[in-house]
């Protein structure tokens, strides 16, 4: 038997669809009728889908584009005309966007079929997908563990083979961290490269749409289809996006920074081992290791939770029971309509963020908290700039731990926040980051490393990820990865 369709890369599927050997309907059904049918029941990656919408998507799909017939799941905070968009919040229950997010429209133009919406932490606030009003997404590698978050549904669906690629959003790590926990690639691009138009805002100066895939080349394929200026997003960069077509050209002569001070304490040994194995793979491919030092991530977490909550408190003011979503019954006056609609509609973590952010922005505390956090943010930007003067990209952990147990951190917000200690800095600085899967532990849990680059460093990050993919321990890659067999140019 040849490799089943659901294990194939997006590039392979698109090539077959363009050649007329596979239809978009077959490509879409491969996930749903293959592993999807039994995995989804346990994992719960998808919150909105419907057979008719999938079928009309497949019927309408272009069989010419770079993503011809490729099924894609998108996070439930990206607007879609054919499925509800709820951010997994009661406040938006049943809401249908009247337009597609720009990234969704670009997927469709490239020939992709949107097959549904992925589970997430409510309004993307969380690191485990346990704060979804629809219940958690479980880790396909171990159902007693979390998928990571907040884009846990998108990561898990790619991992178990429902779709070859998916979109999430990353404000402080929400693409890279679940990618690490689920054993797939997760790219957070440079701020301003992928449009935020139609992405429901959380922390607008930090939010970026990101890409999940099982192959470095598929990340490049989707990035190339999505990146580029969008006049509907005022923070979208007007100049052309970097060309990632050289993702398979190797890393000979590139220098990678090795900030070992970051993992001197408190990082799981299996993840330190993953770093060593990745560094060895890069060195075998001709890259050079350069020791560097970086500011510790704890300070980034502190600054982030002031900036992100401040922006969230302002962005979420629009959910007032008047304009959108949930409206409390029998409110006596306008004020009680606001209070009751918001109290009933928002879950506990979102309410905590709104309180924190409102406090940080209040007249008496603005300078002490918000302003100081902005100054810390500037220091992190400068720290990365100093590091990138010495190297082309950085190799560091994505997370300090392996996927944790469902329920383990849900009542301890600070422990949950610290699971982003290695990812948040990239959002503060606006630089790109890519989580790369690097095998599984003896217990069968995925391990990962993170690559960070300077602004527009995506081509270098993808070259490095590919070098790790081919020079690393491919036999130990997660079970749905069939890297070489899946890649069209290698057949
Ligand atoms: N876990 C972080 C938070 O809860 C980041 C979330 C995200 O990137 N959307 O804010």
Coordinates of C-alpha atoms and ligand atoms in Angstrom, one line a residue:
X1 CA 0.0 0.0 0.0
X2 CA 1.2 3.4 -0.8
X3 CA 1.1 6.2 1.8
X4 CA -2.5 7.1 2.6
X5 CA -3.7 10.5 1.4
X6 CA -4.2 11.9 4.9
X7 CA -0.4 11.5 5.6
X8 CA 0.6 13.4 2.5
X9 CA 2.0 17.0 2.5
X10 CA 0.0 19.9 1.2
X11 CA 2.5 20.3 -1.6
X12 CA 2.0 16.6 -2.7
X13 CA -1.8 16.9 -2.6
X14 CA -1.8 20.2 -4.5
X15 CA 0.5 18.7 -7.2
X16 CA -1.9 15.7 -7.5
X17 CA -5.0 17.9 -7.7
X18 CA -3.3 20.1 -10.4
X19 CA -2.4 16.9 -12.4
X20 CA -6.0 15.7 -12.1
X21 CA -5.0 12.5 -10.2
X22 CA -6.9 13.5 -7.0
X23 CA -10.0 15.6 -6.7
X24 CA -10.5 18.3 -4.0
X25 CA -13.4 16.2 -2.6
X26 CA -11.1 13.2 -2.2
X27 CA -8.4 15.4 -0.5
X28 CA -11.0 16.8 1.9
X29 CA -12.6 13.5 2.7
X30 CA -9.2 11.8 3.3
X31 CA -8.9 13.4 6.7
X32 CA -12.5 13.2 7.8
X33 CA -13.1 9.6 6.7
X34 CA -9.6 8.3 7.5
X35 CA -8.2 9.1 10.9
X36 CA -10.7 12.0 11.5
X37 CA -13.6 9.7 12.1
X38 CA -12.2 8.1 15.2
X39 CA -9.5 10.6 16.4
X40 CA -11.7 13.6 16.4
X41 CA -14.1 12.0 18.9
X42 CA -11.3 11.8 21.5
X43 CA -9.2 14.8 20.6
X44 CA -11.9 17.5 19.9
X45 CA -9.9 19.7 17.7
X46 CA -12.8 21.1 15.6
X47 CA -15.6 23.3 16.9
X48 CA -17.5 24.2 13.8
X49 CA -17.8 22.2 10.6
X50 CA -20.5 20.9 8.3
X51 CA -20.4 18.4 5.5
X52 CA -22.3 20.6 3.1
X53 CA -20.0 23.6 3.6
X54 CA -17.0 21.3 3.1
X55 CA -18.5 19.9 -0.1
X56 CA -19.3 23.3 -1.6
X57 CA -15.8 24.4 -0.7
X58 CA -14.4 21.4 -2.5
X59 CA -16.7 22.0 -5.5
X60 CA -15.6 25.7 -5.7
X61 CA -11.9 25.1 -5.2
X62 CA -9.5 26.1 -8.0
X63 CA -7.6 23.1 -9.3
X64 CA -4.8 25.4 -10.5
X65 CA -3.4 27.3 -7.5
X66 CA -0.4 26.5 -5.2
X67 CA -2.8 25.0 -2.6
X68 CA -5.2 23.4 -5.1
X69 CA -7.7 21.2 -3.2
X70 CA -5.7 21.3 0.1
X71 CA -8.0 21.0 3.1
X72 CA -7.2 23.7 5.8
X73 CA -8.7 24.1 9.3
X74 CA -8.6 27.7 10.7
X75 CA -8.7 28.9 14.3
X76 CA -12.1 30.1 15.4
X77 CA -10.9 33.7 15.8
X78 CA -10.5 34.0 12.0
X79 CA -13.6 35.3 10.2
X80 CA -15.1 32.9 7.7
X81 CA -18.4 33.4 5.8
X82 CA -19.2 29.6 5.7
X83 CA -18.8 28.7 9.4
X84 CA -19.5 30.5 12.7
X85 CA -16.7 32.6 14.2
X86 CA -17.0 32.5 18.0
X87 CA -13.5 32.7 19.5
X88 CA -14.8 29.7 21.6
X89 CA -16.6 32.3 23.8
X90 CA -20.3 32.3 24.9
X91 CA -20.2 36.0 24.1
X92 CA -20.1 35.3 20.4
X93 CA -22.2 32.1 20.3
X94 CA -23.6 31.5 16.9
X95 CA -22.1 34.7 15.4
X96 CA -21.5 34.6 11.6
X97 CA -19.0 37.0 10.1
X98 CA -20.2 38.8 7.0
X99 CA -16.8 38.5 5.4
X100 CA -13.7 36.3 5.2
X101 CA -10.4 37.3 6.9
X102 CA -7.8 38.3 4.4
X103 CA -5.7 35.2 5.1
X104 CA -8.8 33.0 4.6
X105 CA -9.6 34.8 1.3
X106 CA -6.0 34.2 0.2
X107 CA -6.2 30.5 1.1
X108 CA -9.3 30.2 -1.1
X109 CA -7.6 32.1 -4.0
X110 CA -4.7 29.7 -3.8
X111 CA -7.2 26.8 -4.2
X112 CA -7.5 25.6 -0.5
X113 CA -10.7 24.3 1.0
X114 CA -11.7 25.6 4.4
X115 CA -13.0 22.5 6.2
X116 CA -14.0 24.0 9.6
X117 CA -12.9 26.0 12.7
X118 CA -10.4 24.9 15.2
X119 CA -10.8 24.9 19.0
X120 CA -8.9 27.5 21.0
X121 CA -8.7 29.1 24.4
X122 CA -11.4 31.8 24.7
X123 CA -10.2 34.9 22.7
X124 CA -6.8 33.2 22.4
X125 CA -6.1 33.7 26.1
X126 CA -4.4 30.6 27.5
X127 CA -1.7 28.0 26.8
X128 CA -3.7 24.8 26.9
X129 CA -7.0 25.1 25.0
X130 CA -8.7 24.4 28.4
X131 CA -10.4 27.8 28.4
X132 CA -12.6 27.1 25.5
X133 CA -16.4 27.3 26.1
X134 CA -16.6 24.0 24.1
X135 CA -14.3 22.1 26.4
X136 CA -10.6 21.2 25.9
X137 CA -8.7 19.8 22.9
X138 CA -6.6 16.8 24.1
X139 CA -3.2 15.9 22.9
X140 CA -3.3 13.2 20.2
X141 CA -0.1 11.7 21.6
X142 CA -1.5 11.2 25.1
X143 CA -5.1 12.0 25.7
X144 CA -4.5 12.7 29.3
X145 CA -2.4 15.7 28.3
X146 CA -3.2 19.2 26.9
X147 CA -2.7 20.1 23.2
X148 CA -1.1 23.4 24.2
X149 CA -2.7 26.7 23.3
X150 CA -4.2 28.9 22.6
X151 CA -4.3 27.4 19.0
X152 CA -4.5 23.8 20.4
X153 CA -7.2 22.6 18.0
X154 CA -5.3 23.6 14.9
X155 CA -2.1 22.0 16.1
X156 CA -3.8 18.7 17.2
X157 CA -5.7 18.4 13.9
X158 CA -2.5 18.7 11.9
X159 CA -0.8 16.2 14.2
X160 CA -3.4 13.4 13.9
X161 CA -3.8 13.9 10.2
X162 CA -7.2 15.6 9.7
X163 CA -5.6 18.3 7.6
X164 CA -2.0 18.8 6.3
X165 CA -1.9 22.5 7.3
X166 CA -3.9 24.8 9.6
X167 CA -3.9 28.5 10.6
X168 CA -3.7 29.8 14.2
X169 CA -2.8 33.1 15.8
X170 CA 0.2 33.9 18.0
X171 CA 0.1 36.8 20.5
X172 CA 2.6 35.3 23.0
X173 CA 3.3 31.8 21.7
X174 CA -0.1 30.4 20.7
X175 CA 1.2 28.9 17.5
X176 CA 4.7 27.8 18.5
X177 CA 3.7 26.3 21.9
X178 CA 0.9 24.0 20.8
X179 CA 3.0 23.1 17.7
X180 CA 5.7 21.9 20.2
X181 CA 3.2 20.0 22.3
X182 CA 1.7 18.3 19.3
X183 CA 4.9 17.5 17.3
X184 CA 4.3 19.7 14.3
X185 CA 5.8 22.8 12.8
X186 CA 4.4 26.2 13.9
X187 CA 5.5 29.5 12.4
X188 CA 4.8 32.9 13.9
X189 CA 5.8 35.3 11.0
X190 CA 7.3 38.8 11.3
X191 CA 4.7 41.3 12.7
X192 CA 2.9 42.9 9.8
X193 CA 3.6 40.3 7.1
X194 CA 0.3 38.3 7.4
X195 CA -2.8 40.5 7.4
X196 CA -4.7 40.8 10.7
X197 CA -7.9 41.9 8.9
X198 CA -10.6 39.6 10.0
X199 CA -8.6 38.2 12.9
X200 CA -10.5 39.0 16.1
X201 CA -8.2 41.3 18.0
X202 CA -6.6 40.3 21.3
X203 CA -3.3 42.3 21.7
X204 CA -3.2 44.2 18.4
X205 CA 0.5 45.1 18.6
X206 CA 1.5 41.5 19.3
X207 CA -1.1 39.4 17.3
X208 CA 0.1 37.5 14.1
X209 CA -1.6 34.8 12.1
X210 CA 0.6 31.7 12.0
X211 CA 0.9 28.4 10.1
X212 CA 0.9 24.8 11.3
X213 CA 2.2 22.0 9.1
X214 CA 4.0 18.6 9.3
X215 CA 6.7 19.6 6.8
X216 CA 9.0 22.6 6.7
X217 CA 8.2 22.9 2.9
X218 CA 4.5 23.1 3.6
X219 CA 5.1 26.0 6.0
X220 CA 6.9 27.8 3.2
X221 CA 4.1 27.0 0.7
X222 CA 1.4 28.5 3.0
X223 CA 3.5 31.5 4.1
X224 CA 4.1 32.3 0.4
X225 CA 0.4 32.2 -0.4
X226 CA -0.5 34.4 2.5
X227 CA 2.2 37.0 3.1
X228 CA 1.9 40.4 1.5
X229 CA 0.4 43.8 1.9
X230 CA -3.2 44.2 2.7
X231 CA -4.7 47.7 2.5
X232 CA -7.4 46.7 5.1
X233 CA -4.8 46.3 7.8
X234 CA -3.1 49.5 8.8
X235 CA -0.1 47.6 10.3
X236 CA 0.5 45.5 7.2
X237 CA 3.9 46.1 5.6
X238 CA 3.7 47.7 2.2
X239 CA 7.0 46.3 0.8
X240 CA 7.2 42.8 -0.7
X241 CA 7.4 39.9 1.7
X242 CA 10.6 37.8 1.7
X243 CA 11.0 35.0 -0.8
X244 CA 10.9 31.6 0.9
X245 CA 11.3 29.5 -2.2
X246 CA 14.9 28.6 -1.1
X247 CA 13.7 26.7 2.0
X248 CA 15.5 23.6 0.8
X249 CA 18.9 25.2 0.1
X250 CA 20.7 24.2 3.3
X251 CA 22.5 26.2 6.0
X252 CA 26.2 25.9 5.0
X253 CA 28.1 28.8 6.5
X254 CA 25.1 30.2 8.5
X255 CA 25.7 31.0 12.2
X256 CA 23.2 30.1 14.8
X257 CA 23.2 31.7 18.3
X258 CA 23.2 29.3 21.3
X259 CA 21.8 31.2 24.3
X260 CA 22.6 28.5 26.8
X261 CA 22.0 30.9 29.7
X262 CA 18.2 30.5 29.0
X263 CA 18.1 26.8 29.9
X264 CA 20.6 26.7 32.7
X265 CA 17.7 26.0 35.1
X266 CA 14.2 24.7 34.9
X267 CA 14.0 23.1 31.4
X268 CA 13.0 19.5 31.0
X269 CA 16.1 17.3 30.3
X270 CA 14.4 15.8 27.2
X271 CA 14.1 19.3 25.8
X272 CA 17.8 20.1 26.5
X273 CA 18.6 16.9 24.7
X274 CA 16.4 18.0 21.7
X275 CA 18.5 21.3 21.6
X276 CA 21.7 19.3 21.5
X277 CA 20.4 17.0 18.7
X278 CA 19.2 20.0 16.7
X279 CA 22.5 21.8 17.1
X280 CA 24.4 18.7 16.0
X281 CA 22.1 18.3 12.9
X282 CA 22.7 22.0 12.0
X283 CA 26.5 21.5 12.4
X284 CA 26.4 18.4 10.2
X285 CA 24.8 20.6 7.6
X286 CA 27.6 23.1 7.8
X287 CA 26.2 25.7 10.2
X288 CA 28.4 27.2 12.9
X289 CA 27.4 27.5 16.6
X290 CA 28.0 30.9 18.2
X291 CA 27.5 31.2 22.0
X292 CA 25.3 34.2 22.8
X293 CA 23.5 35.5 25.9
X294 CA 19.9 36.7 26.0
X295 CA 17.8 38.5 28.6
X296 CA 15.8 35.9 30.7
X297 CA 12.3 35.3 29.5
X298 CA 10.6 35.9 32.9
X299 CA 11.0 39.6 32.4
X300 CA 9.4 39.3 29.0
X301 CA 6.5 37.4 30.5
X302 CA 6.0 40.3 33.1
X303 CA 6.1 43.0 30.4
X304 CA 3.8 40.9 28.1
X305 CA 1.1 40.5 30.7
X306 CA 0.8 44.2 31.1
X307 CA 0.9 45.1 27.4
X308 CA -1.4 42.2 26.2
X309 CA -4.0 42.7 28.9
X310 CA -4.0 46.5 28.4
X311 CA -4.7 46.0 24.7
X312 CA -7.2 43.2 25.4
X313 CA -9.2 45.3 27.8
X314 CA -9.6 47.9 25.1
X315 CA -10.2 45.5 22.2
X316 CA -12.9 43.6 24.2
X317 CA -14.8 46.7 25.1
X318 CA -16.8 46.2 21.9
X319 CA -18.6 43.1 23.3
X320 CA -21.2 45.0 25.2
X321 CA -24.5 43.2 24.5
X322 CA -25.5 46.0 22.1
X323 CA -23.5 45.5 18.9
X324 CA -22.5 41.9 18.9
X325 CA -23.2 38.6 20.4
X326 CA -24.6 37.6 23.8
X327 CA -27.2 40.0 25.3
X328 CA -28.4 39.4 28.8
X329 CA -32.2 39.0 29.2
X330 CA -34.2 41.4 31.3
X331 CA -31.6 44.1 32.0
X332 CA -33.2 47.1 33.7
X333 CA -31.0 49.8 32.1
X334 CA -28.0 50.2 29.8
X335 CA -25.4 49.8 32.6
X336 CA -26.8 46.6 33.8
X337 CA -27.1 45.4 30.2
X338 CA -23.4 45.9 29.8
X339 CA -22.5 44.3 33.2
X340 CA -24.7 41.3 32.8
X341 CA -24.0 40.6 29.2
X342 CA -20.3 40.7 29.8
X343 CA -20.4 38.8 33.1
X344 CA -22.5 36.0 31.5
X345 CA -20.6 36.0 28.1
X346 CA -16.9 36.0 29.2
X347 CA -15.2 33.1 30.9
X348 CA -13.0 33.5 34.0
X349 CA -9.6 33.9 32.2
X350 CA -11.0 36.6 29.9
X351 CA -12.5 38.5 32.8
X352 CA -9.2 38.3 34.7
X353 CA -7.4 39.8 31.7
X354 CA -9.9 42.6 31.3
X355 CA -9.5 43.5 35.0
X356 CA -5.7 43.4 34.8
X357 CA -5.6 45.5 31.7
X358 CA -8.1 48.1 32.9
X359 CA -6.0 48.4 36.1
X360 CA -2.7 48.8 34.2
X361 CA -4.2 51.5 32.1
X362 CA -6.0 53.4 34.9
X363 CA -4.8 57.0 35.5
X364 CA -3.0 56.4 38.8
X365 CA -1.1 53.3 37.5
X366 CA -0.5 53.9 33.8
X367 CA 3.1 55.2 34.3
X368 CA 4.0 52.6 36.9
X369 CA 2.9 49.6 34.9
X370 CA 1.9 50.2 31.3
X371 CA 4.7 52.7 30.5
X372 CA 7.4 50.6 32.3
X373 CA 6.2 47.5 30.4
X374 CA 6.6 49.4 27.1
X375 CA 10.2 50.4 28.1
X376 CA 10.9 46.7 28.9
X377 CA 9.6 45.9 25.5
X378 CA 12.1 48.2 23.9
X379 CA 14.9 46.6 25.8
X380 CA 13.9 43.2 24.5
X381 CA 13.9 44.5 21.0
X382 CA 17.4 45.9 21.5
X383 CA 18.6 42.6 23.1
X384 CA 17.6 40.6 20.0
X385 CA 19.1 43.2 17.7
X386 CA 22.4 42.8 19.6
X387 CA 22.2 39.0 19.3
X388 CA 21.4 39.1 15.6
X389 CA 24.6 41.2 15.0
X390 CA 26.5 38.0 15.9
X391 CA 24.4 35.3 14.3
X392 CA 21.8 34.6 11.5
X393 CA 19.3 32.9 13.7
X394 CA 18.9 31.7 17.3
X395 CA 18.2 28.1 18.6
X396 CA 16.4 27.9 21.9
X397 CA 13.6 25.9 23.5
X398 CA 10.0 26.5 22.5
X399 CA 8.7 25.5 26.0
X400 CA 10.2 24.7 29.3
X401 CA 8.2 21.5 29.7
X402 CA 6.7 18.6 27.8
X403 CA 2.9 18.7 27.4
X404 CA 1.3 18.9 30.8
X405 CA -1.7 17.0 32.1
X406 CA -5.3 18.3 31.5
X407 CA -6.2 20.2 34.7
X408 CA -2.7 20.5 36.0
X409 CA -2.3 24.3 35.5
X410 CA -5.8 25.5 34.9
X411 CA -6.2 26.9 38.5
X412 CA -2.7 28.4 38.6
X413 CA -2.6 31.3 36.2
X414 CA 1.1 32.2 36.9
X415 CA 2.2 28.6 36.1
X416 CA 0.2 28.7 32.9
X417 CA 1.7 32.1 31.9
X418 CA 5.2 30.7 32.4
X419 CA 4.7 28.1 29.8
X420 CA 5.3 30.9 27.3
X421 CA 8.6 32.0 28.8
X422 CA 10.6 31.3 25.6
X423 CA 8.0 32.4 23.0
X424 CA 6.8 35.8 24.3
X425 CA 9.9 37.7 23.5
X426 CA 9.4 37.3 19.7
X427 CA 6.0 38.9 20.0
X428 CA 7.3 41.9 22.0
X429 CA 10.0 42.4 19.4
X430 CA 7.9 41.6 16.3
X431 CA 10.4 39.0 15.0
X432 CA 9.6 35.6 13.4
X433 CA 9.7 32.3 15.3
X434 CA 9.4 28.7 14.2
X435 CA 8.8 25.7 16.4
X436 CA 10.4 22.6 14.9
X437 CA 9.5 19.0 16.0
X438 CA 12.5 16.9 16.9
X439 CA 11.5 13.4 17.7
X440 CA 9.6 11.8 20.6
X441 CA 10.6 10.8 24.1
X442 CA 10.7 7.2 25.3
X443 CA 7.2 7.8 26.7
X444 CA 6.1 8.9 23.2
X445 CA 5.7 12.6 23.9
X446 CA 6.8 15.0 21.1
X447 CA 9.8 17.3 21.7
X448 CA 10.6 20.5 19.9
X449 CA 13.1 23.4 19.5
X450 CA 12.5 27.0 18.5
X451 CA 14.2 29.1 15.9
X452 CA 14.1 32.9 16.1
X453 CA 15.2 35.2 13.4
X454 CA 15.5 38.9 12.8
X455 CA 12.6 40.7 11.0
X456 CA 11.9 39.0 7.7
X457 CA 14.2 36.1 8.7
X458 CA 11.6 33.5 7.6
X459 CA 13.7 32.3 4.7
X460 CA 16.6 31.5 7.1
X461 CA 14.3 29.9 9.7
X462 CA 12.8 27.6 7.0
X463 CA 16.2 26.6 5.7
X464 CA 17.3 25.8 9.2
X465 CA 14.1 23.8 10.0
X466 CA 14.6 21.8 6.8
X467 CA 18.2 21.1 7.6
X468 CA 17.1 19.7 11.0
X469 CA 14.4 17.8 9.2
X470 CA 16.8 16.0 6.9
X471 CA 19.9 15.8 9.1
X472 CA 18.1 15.0 12.3
X473 CA 16.6 11.8 13.5
X474 CA 13.7 11.5 11.0
X475 CA 12.8 8.0 12.1
X476 CA 11.8 9.5 15.5
X477 CA 9.4 12.0 14.0
X478 CA 5.7 11.9 14.9
X479 CA 3.7 9.1 13.3
X480 CA 1.9 11.2 10.7
X481 CA 5.2 12.5 9.3
X482 CA 6.4 10.8 6.2
X483 CA 8.7 13.5 5.2
X484 CA 10.5 12.2 2.1
X485 CA 7.7 10.0 0.8
X486 CA 5.3 12.9 1.1
X487 CA 7.4 15.4 -0.8
X488 CA 6.5 15.7 -4.5
X489 CA 10.0 16.6 -5.7
X490 CA 11.5 13.5 -4.1
X491 CA 9.3 11.0 -5.9
Ligands
LIG1 N1 -0.5 32.0 26.4 C1 -0.4 33.5 26.2 C2 -1.6 34.1 26.7 O1 -2.4 33.5 27.4 C3 -0.3 33.7 24.7 C4 -1.6 33.5 24.0 C5 -1.5 33.7 22.5 O2 -0.4 33.7 21.9 N2 -2.7 34.0 21.9 O3 -1.8 35.3 26.6

